[in-house]
Coordinates of C-alpha atoms in Angstrom, one line a residue:
X1 CA -60.7 -71.9 76.9
X2 CA -57.3 -73.1 76.4
X3 CA -55.6 -72.6 73.2
X4 CA -53.8 -76.1 72.5
X5 CA -52.3 -74.7 68.7
X6 CA -48.9 -74.0 68.0
X7 CA -47.9 -70.7 67.0
X8 CA -47.3 -69.3 63.7
X9 CA -44.9 -66.4 62.6
X10 CA -45.2 -64.7 59.2
X11 CA -41.5 -63.5 58.8
X12 CA -40.5 -61.0 56.1
X13 CA -37.1 -62.6 54.6
X14 CA -36.3 -59.4 52.8
X15 CA -35.4 -58.4 49.4
X16 CA -32.9 -61.4 48.5
X17 CA -29.5 -60.3 50.1
X18 CA -29.5 -62.9 53.1
X19 CA -28.1 -60.1 55.2
X20 CA -31.2 -57.8 55.0
X21 CA -33.5 -59.9 57.1
X22 CA -33.9 -58.7 60.6
X23 CA -32.4 -60.2 63.5
X24 CA -35.9 -61.1 64.8
X25 CA -36.4 -62.8 61.6
X26 CA -33.2 -64.9 62.2
X27 CA -34.5 -65.7 65.5
X28 CA -37.7 -66.8 64.7
X29 CA -36.2 -69.4 61.9
X30 CA -33.9 -70.7 64.8
X31 CA -37.0 -72.0 66.8
X32 CA -39.0 -73.1 63.7
X33 CA -40.2 -76.7 64.2
X34 CA -41.7 -76.1 60.3
X35 CA -40.3 -73.8 57.9
X36 CA -42.2 -73.0 55.0
X37 CA -40.6 -70.7 52.6
X38 CA -41.1 -69.1 49.3
X39 CA -39.1 -68.9 45.9
X40 CA -37.8 -65.4 46.8
X41 CA -36.4 -66.1 50.0
X42 CA -32.6 -66.6 50.0
X43 CA -31.7 -70.5 50.6
X44 CA -29.0 -69.0 53.1
X45 CA -31.7 -68.3 55.5
X46 CA -32.5 -72.0 55.5
X47 CA -29.3 -72.7 57.2
X48 CA -30.3 -70.8 60.5
X49 CA -33.4 -73.4 61.0
X50 CA -32.6 -76.5 63.4
X51 CA -31.7 -79.6 62.1
X52 CA -34.6 -81.4 63.1
X53 CA -37.2 -78.7 61.5
X54 CA -39.4 -79.9 58.6
X55 CA -38.4 -77.4 55.5
X56 CA -41.5 -77.1 52.9
X57 CA -41.2 -75.1 49.9
X58 CA -44.2 -73.5 48.5
X59 CA -42.6 -71.2 45.7
X60 CA -44.6 -69.3 43.0
X61 CA -42.7 -68.1 39.8
X62 CA -44.5 -66.7 36.7
X63 CA -47.8 -68.5 37.3
X64 CA -46.1 -71.9 38.3
X65 CA -47.5 -72.3 41.8
X66 CA -46.4 -75.3 43.8
X67 CA -49.1 -74.8 46.1
X68 CA -52.0 -72.6 45.6
X69 CA -52.6 -70.0 48.1
X70 CA -55.9 -71.8 49.9
X71 CA -53.4 -74.7 50.1
X72 CA -50.6 -73.1 51.5
X73 CA -53.0 -71.4 54.2
X74 CA -54.5 -74.9 55.2
X75 CA -50.7 -76.3 55.4
X76 CA -49.8 -73.4 57.7
X77 CA -53.1 -74.3 59.6
X78 CA -52.5 -78.0 60.0
X79 CA -49.1 -77.8 61.1
X80 CA -50.0 -75.2 63.9
X81 CA -53.0 -77.3 64.9
X82 CA -50.5 -79.7 65.5
X83 CA -48.7 -77.8 68.3
X84 CA -45.7 -76.6 66.4
X85 CA -43.8 -73.3 66.0
X86 CA -44.6 -72.6 62.2
X87 CA -42.4 -69.9 60.3
X88 CA -44.1 -68.8 57.0
X89 CA -40.9 -67.3 55.4
X90 CA -41.9 -64.8 52.4
X91 CA -39.8 -62.7 50.3
X92 CA -39.6 -59.0 51.0
X93 CA -42.4 -58.1 53.6
X94 CA -45.2 -60.3 54.4
X95 CA -47.7 -57.2 53.8
X96 CA -46.8 -55.5 51.1
X97 CA -48.0 -57.5 47.9
X98 CA -47.0 -60.7 49.9
X99 CA -50.4 -62.1 50.8
X100 CA -49.5 -62.3 54.4
X101 CA -52.6 -60.7 55.0
X102 CA -54.7 -63.1 53.9
X103 CA -52.8 -65.8 55.5
X104 CA -53.0 -63.7 58.9
X105 CA -56.9 -63.7 58.3
X106 CA -57.0 -67.5 58.1
X107 CA -55.2 -67.9 61.0
X108 CA -57.6 -65.5 63.0
X109 CA -60.5 -67.6 61.6
X110 CA -58.9 -70.8 63.3
X111 CA -58.0 -69.1 66.5
X112 CA -54.2 -69.7 65.9
X113 CA -51.9 -67.1 67.5
X114 CA -49.5 -65.4 65.1
X115 CA -47.4 -62.8 64.7
X116 CA -45.9 -60.7 62.1
X117 CA -42.0 -59.9 61.6
X118 CA -41.8 -57.2 58.8
X119 CA -39.1 -57.3 56.2
X120 CA -37.1 -55.1 53.7
X121 CA -39.5 -55.0 50.7
X122 CA -37.9 -55.3 47.1
X123 CA -39.9 -52.1 46.4
X124 CA -37.5 -50.0 48.7
X125 CA -34.3 -52.3 48.6
X126 CA -33.7 -53.0 44.8
X127 CA -33.7 -48.9 43.9
X128 CA -31.7 -48.6 46.8
X129 CA -29.2 -51.1 45.6
X130 CA -29.4 -49.6 42.0
X131 CA -28.7 -46.1 43.4
X132 CA -32.2 -44.6 43.1
X133 CA -33.5 -42.9 46.3
X134 CA -37.1 -43.2 45.9
X135 CA -37.6 -39.7 47.3
X136 CA -35.5 -36.7 46.9
X137 CA -36.2 -33.1 47.9
X138 CA -34.9 -31.7 44.5
X139 CA -37.4 -34.5 42.4
X140 CA -40.2 -35.5 44.6
X141 CA -41.7 -36.1 48.1
X142 CA -44.2 -38.7 47.1
X143 CA -44.0 -42.4 46.4
X144 CA -46.3 -44.9 45.6
X145 CA -46.2 -49.1 45.6
X146 CA -48.2 -50.5 42.7
X147 CA -48.9 -53.7 41.7
X148 CA -47.7 -54.7 38.0
X149 CA -49.6 -57.9 38.2
X150 CA -53.0 -56.7 37.5
X151 CA -54.5 -58.4 34.6
X152 CA -54.5 -55.9 31.6
X153 CA -57.4 -57.5 30.1
X154 CA -60.0 -56.9 33.0
X155 CA -62.9 -54.8 32.3
X156 CA -62.2 -52.4 34.9
X157 CA -58.7 -51.6 36.8
X158 CA -58.4 -51.4 40.7
X159 CA -55.9 -48.6 40.0
X160 CA -56.2 -45.2 39.8
X161 CA -54.1 -44.4 36.6
X162 CA -54.7 -41.0 36.3
X163 CA -54.2 -40.2 39.8
X164 CA -50.6 -41.9 40.2
X165 CA -49.8 -40.5 36.5
X166 CA -50.4 -36.9 37.6
X167 CA -50.3 -36.8 41.6
X168 CA -47.1 -39.1 42.3
X169 CA -43.8 -38.2 41.9
X170 CA -42.1 -41.9 42.1
X171 CA -43.9 -45.0 41.3
X172 CA -42.6 -48.4 42.0
X173 CA -44.3 -51.5 40.4
X174 CA -43.7 -55.0 41.6
X175 CA -44.2 -58.2 39.9
X176 CA -45.0 -56.0 36.5
X177 CA -42.2 -57.2 33.6
X178 CA -44.6 -58.9 31.7
X179 CA -47.3 -56.2 31.6
X180 CA -44.4 -53.4 31.2
X181 CA -45.8 -52.2 27.7
X182 CA -49.3 -51.9 29.4
X183 CA -48.2 -50.2 32.0
X184 CA -46.0 -47.5 30.4
X185 CA -48.9 -47.0 27.9
X186 CA -51.6 -46.6 30.4
X187 CA -49.1 -43.7 32.3
X188 CA -48.9 -41.9 29.0
X189 CA -52.4 -42.3 27.8
X190 CA -53.3 -40.6 31.2
X191 CA -50.9 -37.6 31.1
X192 CA -47.3 -38.9 32.2
X193 CA -44.4 -37.5 29.7
X194 CA -43.2 -40.1 27.6
X195 CA -39.8 -38.9 28.4
X196 CA -40.3 -39.8 31.9
X197 CA -37.3 -41.7 33.3
X198 CA -37.9 -45.2 33.9
X199 CA -35.7 -48.4 35.5
X200 CA -35.9 -52.0 35.8
X201 CA -33.9 -53.8 38.8
X202 CA -34.0 -57.4 38.4
X203 CA -32.9 -59.7 41.1
X204 CA -32.1 -56.6 43.3
X205 CA -29.5 -56.7 46.4
X206 CA -28.0 -60.3 45.0
X207 CA -25.2 -60.8 42.8
X208 CA -27.3 -61.3 39.9
X209 CA -28.7 -57.8 39.9
X210 CA -29.3 -56.3 36.6
X211 CA -30.5 -52.8 36.0
X212 CA -32.0 -51.5 32.7
X213 CA -32.9 -47.7 32.3
X214 CA -35.0 -45.7 29.6
X215 CA -37.9 -43.4 29.5
X216 CA -41.6 -44.6 29.2
X217 CA -41.2 -44.4 25.4
X218 CA -38.2 -46.5 25.3
X219 CA -38.1 -49.0 28.0
X220 CA -39.9 -51.7 26.7
X221 CA -37.5 -52.0 23.7
X222 CA -34.7 -51.4 26.1
X223 CA -35.6 -54.4 28.4
X224 CA -36.4 -56.7 25.4
X225 CA -32.9 -55.9 24.0
X226 CA -31.3 -56.9 27.2
X227 CA -33.1 -60.5 27.8
X228 CA -34.6 -59.1 31.2
X229 CA -36.9 -60.9 32.8
X230 CA -38.7 -61.4 35.9
X231 CA -38.4 -61.0 38.9
X232 CA -37.6 -57.1 38.8
X233 CA -39.1 -54.0 40.1
X234 CA -40.0 -51.0 38.0
X235 CA -39.2 -47.5 39.1
X236 CA -40.8 -44.5 37.1
X237 CA -40.0 -41.1 38.0
X238 CA -37.3 -38.4 37.7
X239 CA -35.2 -39.8 40.8
X240 CA -34.2 -42.5 38.2
X241 CA -31.7 -40.2 36.7
X242 CA -29.7 -40.2 40.2
X243 CA -29.0 -43.8 39.1
X244 CA -25.7 -43.1 37.2
X245 CA -24.3 -40.9 40.1
X246 CA -25.5 -43.0 42.9
X247 CA -24.7 -46.3 41.5
X248 CA -22.5 -48.4 44.2
X249 CA -23.6 -52.1 44.1
X250 CA -23.4 -53.0 40.5
X251 CA -20.0 -51.1 40.4
X252 CA -18.1 -53.7 42.7
X253 CA -15.5 -55.6 40.9
X254 CA -16.7 -58.9 41.1
X255 CA -20.4 -58.5 40.4
X256 CA -22.0 -61.3 38.4
X257 CA -18.9 -63.6 39.2
X258 CA -19.7 -67.0 40.2
X259 CA -16.9 -68.5 42.6
X260 CA -16.7 -71.9 43.8
X261 CA -15.3 -72.0 47.3
X262 CA -14.1 -75.6 48.1
X263 CA -12.8 -74.9 51.7
X264 CA -14.2 -76.5 54.8
X265 CA -17.7 -75.4 55.6
X266 CA -16.8 -74.3 59.1
X267 CA -13.7 -72.1 57.8
X268 CA -15.3 -70.8 54.6
X269 CA -17.2 -67.7 56.2
X270 CA -14.5 -65.4 55.9
X271 CA -13.7 -66.3 52.0
X272 CA -17.2 -66.2 51.5
X273 CA -17.8 -62.9 53.1
X274 CA -14.8 -61.3 51.5
X275 CA -15.9 -62.4 48.1
X276 CA -19.5 -61.2 48.5
X277 CA -18.5 -58.1 49.6
X278 CA -16.5 -57.7 46.2
X279 CA -19.8 -58.6 44.4
X280 CA -19.4 -62.1 43.8
X281 CA -21.7 -65.1 44.0
X282 CA -19.9 -67.8 45.8
X283 CA -21.4 -71.2 45.6
X284 CA -20.0 -73.5 48.5
X285 CA -19.0 -76.9 47.8
X286 CA -16.8 -78.0 50.6
X287 CA -14.2 -80.8 49.6
X288 CA -13.1 -81.4 53.0
X289 CA -14.1 -81.1 56.8
X290 CA -11.7 -81.1 60.1
X291 CA -12.2 -83.4 62.4
X292 CA -10.3 -84.7 65.7
X293 CA -7.7 -87.5 64.8
X294 CA -9.1 -91.4 65.5
X295 CA -6.8 -91.4 68.8
X296 CA -6.5 -88.2 71.0
X297 CA -4.2 -90.0 73.5
X298 CA -0.8 -88.7 71.9
X299 CA -2.2 -85.3 72.1
X300 CA -3.4 -85.8 75.5
X301 CA 0.1 -87.1 76.4
X302 CA 1.9 -84.7 75.0
X303 CA -0.1 -81.9 76.9
X304 CA 0.5 -84.1 80.2
X305 CA 4.4 -83.4 79.8
X306 CA 4.0 -79.7 78.4
X307 CA 6.6 -78.6 81.2
X308 CA 9.2 -80.5 79.2
X309 CA 9.2 -78.8 76.1
X310 CA 11.1 -75.7 75.0
X311 CA 8.9 -74.8 71.9
X312 CA 5.4 -75.1 71.0
X313 CA 4.8 -74.6 67.1
X314 CA 1.5 -74.1 65.4
X315 CA 1.5 -74.4 61.8
X316 CA -2.5 -73.4 61.2
X317 CA -5.4 -71.8 63.2
X318 CA -6.6 -75.4 63.3
X319 CA -4.0 -76.8 65.0
X320 CA -4.4 -74.1 68.0
X321 CA -8.1 -74.9 68.2
X322 CA -7.7 -78.7 68.4
X323 CA -4.8 -78.4 70.9
X324 CA -6.4 -75.8 73.1
X325 CA -9.7 -78.2 73.1
X326 CA -7.8 -80.7 74.5
X327 CA -5.7 -78.7 77.1
X328 CA -8.9 -77.1 78.5
X329 CA -10.6 -80.5 78.4
X330 CA -7.5 -81.7 81.0
X331 CA -8.6 -79.2 83.3
X332 CA -5.5 -76.8 82.3
X333 CA -5.3 -72.9 80.5
X334 CA -3.0 -71.2 78.6
X335 CA -1.1 -70.7 82.2
X336 CA 0.3 -74.4 81.6
X337 CA 2.4 -72.9 78.5
X338 CA 4.3 -70.9 81.3
X339 CA 8.1 -71.0 80.3
X340 CA 7.3 -72.4 76.6
X341 CA 8.3 -70.5 73.5
X342 CA 5.8 -70.6 70.8
X343 CA 5.7 -70.0 66.9
X344 CA 3.2 -69.9 64.4
X345 CA 2.8 -69.6 60.4
X346 CA 0.6 -67.1 59.1
X347 CA -1.3 -64.3 60.7
X348 CA -4.4 -66.5 60.8
X349 CA -2.8 -68.8 63.4
X350 CA -1.5 -65.9 65.2
X351 CA -4.8 -64.1 65.7
X352 CA -6.3 -67.4 66.8
X353 CA -3.5 -68.1 69.1
X354 CA -4.0 -64.5 70.9
X355 CA -7.7 -65.6 71.4
X356 CA -6.3 -68.0 74.0
X357 CA -4.2 -65.3 75.6
X358 CA -1.0 -66.3 74.0
X359 CA 1.5 -64.2 72.0
X360 CA 4.0 -65.8 69.6
X361 CA 7.6 -65.7 70.0
X362 CA 8.2 -66.0 66.2
X363 CA 6.0 -65.0 63.4
X364 CA 8.0 -65.5 59.9
X365 CA 7.8 -63.2 57.2
X366 CA 6.1 -65.7 54.7
X367 CA 3.4 -68.1 55.5
X368 CA 4.8 -71.7 54.9
X369 CA 6.8 -74.3 56.5
X370 CA 10.2 -73.2 54.9
X371 CA 9.9 -69.8 56.3
X372 CA 9.6 -70.8 60.1
X373 CA 12.6 -73.1 59.5
X374 CA 14.3 -70.0 58.2
X375 CA 13.2 -68.1 61.3
X376 CA 14.3 -70.9 63.5
X377 CA 18.4 -70.4 61.9
X378 CA 18.2 -67.3 64.1
X379 CA 17.7 -69.3 67.4
X380 CA 20.0 -72.0 69.2
X381 CA 17.7 -74.9 69.1
X382 CA 20.2 -77.7 69.5
X383 CA 19.1 -80.1 71.9
X384 CA 15.6 -78.1 72.6
X385 CA 12.4 -80.1 72.6
X386 CA 9.8 -79.3 70.4
X387 CA 6.1 -80.2 70.1
X388 CA 4.7 -79.6 66.9
X389 CA 0.7 -80.4 67.2
X390 CA -0.8 -80.5 63.4
X391 CA -2.6 -82.2 60.9
X392 CA -1.8 -86.0 60.5
X393 CA -1.4 -85.5 56.7
X394 CA 1.0 -82.4 56.9
X395 CA 4.2 -82.1 54.7
X396 CA 7.3 -83.4 56.6
X397 CA 9.7 -80.4 55.8
X398 CA 9.5 -78.8 59.0
X399 CA 10.1 -81.6 61.4
X400 CA 12.7 -82.7 59.3
X401 CA 14.5 -79.6 59.0
X402 CA 14.7 -79.1 62.8
X403 CA 15.8 -82.3 63.6
X404 CA 18.9 -81.4 61.3
X405 CA 19.0 -78.1 63.4
X406 CA 19.5 -80.6 66.3
X407 CA 16.2 -80.2 68.1
X408 CA 14.1 -83.1 69.4
X409 CA 10.8 -82.6 67.9
X410 CA 7.5 -84.7 68.8
X411 CA 5.1 -84.6 65.6
X412 CA 1.8 -85.1 67.2
X413 CA -1.7 -85.5 65.4
X414 CA -3.8 -82.7 66.5
X415 CA -6.7 -83.1 63.5
X416 CA -7.1 -84.4 60.2
X417 CA -8.9 -83.5 57.4
X418 CA -11.4 -85.9 55.5
X419 CA -12.9 -85.9 51.9
X420 CA -16.6 -84.7 51.6
X421 CA -18.5 -83.9 48.5
X422 CA -21.2 -81.3 49.4
X423 CA -23.5 -80.3 46.6
X424 CA -21.5 -82.2 44.4
X425 CA -24.6 -82.6 42.1
X426 CA -25.3 -79.0 41.9
X427 CA -21.5 -78.2 41.4
X428 CA -21.4 -81.0 38.3
X429 CA -24.2 -79.1 37.1
X430 CA -22.9 -75.6 37.4
X431 CA -19.9 -77.1 35.3
X432 CA -21.9 -78.8 32.7
X433 CA -23.9 -75.4 32.0
X434 CA -20.8 -73.4 32.1
X435 CA -22.1 -71.1 34.7
X436 CA -18.8 -71.0 36.9
X437 CA -16.2 -68.4 36.4
X438 CA -13.6 -69.6 39.0
X439 CA -12.8 -72.4 41.4
X440 CA -10.8 -71.4 44.4
X441 CA -8.4 -73.9 46.3
X442 CA -6.7 -72.9 49.8
X443 CA -4.8 -76.3 50.5
X444 CA -3.5 -79.5 48.7
X445 CA -6.3 -81.5 50.3
X446 CA -9.0 -79.3 48.6
X447 CA -7.3 -79.8 45.3
X448 CA -7.0 -83.4 45.7
X449 CA -10.5 -84.4 47.0
X450 CA -12.2 -81.9 44.3
X451 CA -10.1 -83.8 41.7
X452 CA -11.8 -86.9 43.0
X453 CA -15.3 -85.4 42.8
X454 CA -15.1 -84.8 39.0
X455 CA -15.5 -87.9 36.5
X456 CA -12.2 -88.2 35.4
X457 CA -13.1 -88.7 31.7
X458 CA -14.7 -85.4 31.6
X459 CA -12.0 -83.6 33.7
X460 CA -10.5 -81.5 31.1
X461 CA -14.3 -80.5 29.1
X462 CA -15.6 -79.4 32.8
X463 CA -13.0 -77.1 33.5
X464 CA -12.7 -75.5 30.2
X465 CA -13.1 -71.9 30.5
X466 CA -12.8 -71.9 34.3
X467 CA -10.2 -69.7 36.0
X468 CA -8.3 -71.5 38.9
X469 CA -7.2 -69.4 42.2
X470 CA -4.8 -70.8 44.5
X471 CA -3.8 -69.4 47.8
X472 CA 0.2 -70.3 47.5
X473 CA 2.8 -72.2 45.7
X474 CA 2.3 -75.5 47.5
X475 CA -1.2 -75.3 46.7
X476 CA -0.5 -74.3 43.1
X477 CA 2.2 -77.3 42.9
X478 CA -0.6 -79.8 44.0
X479 CA -2.8 -78.7 41.4
X480 CA -0.6 -78.6 38.6
X481 CA 0.7 -82.2 39.3
X482 CA -3.0 -83.2 39.0
X483 CA -3.8 -81.6 35.8
X484 CA -5.3 -78.0 36.7
X485 CA -4.1 -75.0 34.9
X486 CA -3.4 -72.6 37.8
X487 CA -4.4 -69.2 36.4
X488 CA -3.4 -66.8 39.5
X489 CA -1.5 -67.6 42.9
X490 CA -1.7 -65.4 45.7
X491 CA 1.3 -63.4 46.7
X492 CA 0.4 -63.4 50.3
X493 CA -0.6 -67.0 51.4
X494 CA -3.7 -65.8 53.3
X495 CA -7.3 -65.5 52.6
X496 CA -7.1 -61.8 52.3
X497 CA -4.0 -62.2 49.7
X498 CA -6.3 -64.9 47.7
X499 CA -9.1 -62.4 47.6
X500 CA -6.7 -59.4 46.6
X501 CA -5.3 -61.5 44.0
X502 CA -9.0 -62.3 42.8
X503 CA -10.1 -58.8 42.3
X504 CA -6.6 -57.8 40.5
X505 CA -7.2 -60.6 38.0
X506 CA -10.6 -59.1 37.3
X507 CA -9.7 -55.4 37.1

């Protein structure tokens, strides 16, 4: 009999770091009609879902259940019976304390086809990010995963405490923070030495990761003193001693810092990646987006008469992209630039130009318009024709100075920036709660539009105690004119330079 149902994928989202989901897991999310996700699944993973996909949150935190498990099962079945592709995105691995087995059984009963996509469990990943190898030939060759969520008041435990206390080298408890005192007491009562090392790793693999260490005898008090709460994994065993030597994640210079990225979303990835690699928790609050000009005819006409120009100058990677978009749309390619010299501002612009098979003739020492003017002083450009495709709102200094040198300059609008206020409500909440450490600005337009988002009567209060980082002197000048106190300005006016300056600031 033909099965007209859709299909369900039980997908492990991994332990928190969105980079730890499997390739197959991402592929599943990308073809979802419905995405049903948990509390511990990284929000970043949701961005892989198609825009048309229905996103349904069914998270559970500390006994607060959005939906009970039987209703989650019913929801999955209902959506699948509608002929949809359903992705059930679960924190960690679906079959390790994830109740994925129960969901799979429900699907079997309803004759609904399904697949299970394993995920990296926090039982392995959190200790690894804390520098704790669960097995080590000098310490132990056995490891056990145990639920820490068992009710300590029930008459009979399903855990054979004596066996794990005497026979297992490393024990990892999941969901056990509330029962920590009960867990440690049972292990000691069953023969495990009170001096046995213990570590709790909270929010493992994320920028909020925190590790508290002690022994069976001292760990409960240490956790209370540190104010550590769920979610956390508990690691018991001598391998915990290696954490001080092998710790690598929590030693990163920006760990625990929340940094706001105001750059356009399409361009923010490099900055977010670099800051994240240094340990920061990046909050994306784009204040601009890059769009084509309202009228592309001036750029198209300039492309039609390219052979009449001597120089083509790009002041940003955006200018390169929009210029070549129109060039290719006209049926031409980089060969149309034959005989035309090129100049760029900055390594990012040079790199983007190279992707189209063109090498720049002039790359100035610094990365602003004034530097390219200085570089052209070594060229005889009197009477030369220059085309300058760039932002509609760009500073006038470059065409003005080139004209003073005798050049004929056609300044062509290739793109423009528009103000946006993505995640503005969430951003204001973070500013009000003082949970932001730094705000980064990568252009004057990001500064202006960020300022416009804030309630002006609360501007000083909202920014109190927050560090402002700028990519270069022009951006800094704009920020200071608008009332910002700029704490650091990159010496090299690039994304790499900004990240270097931020890292040095926090050293």
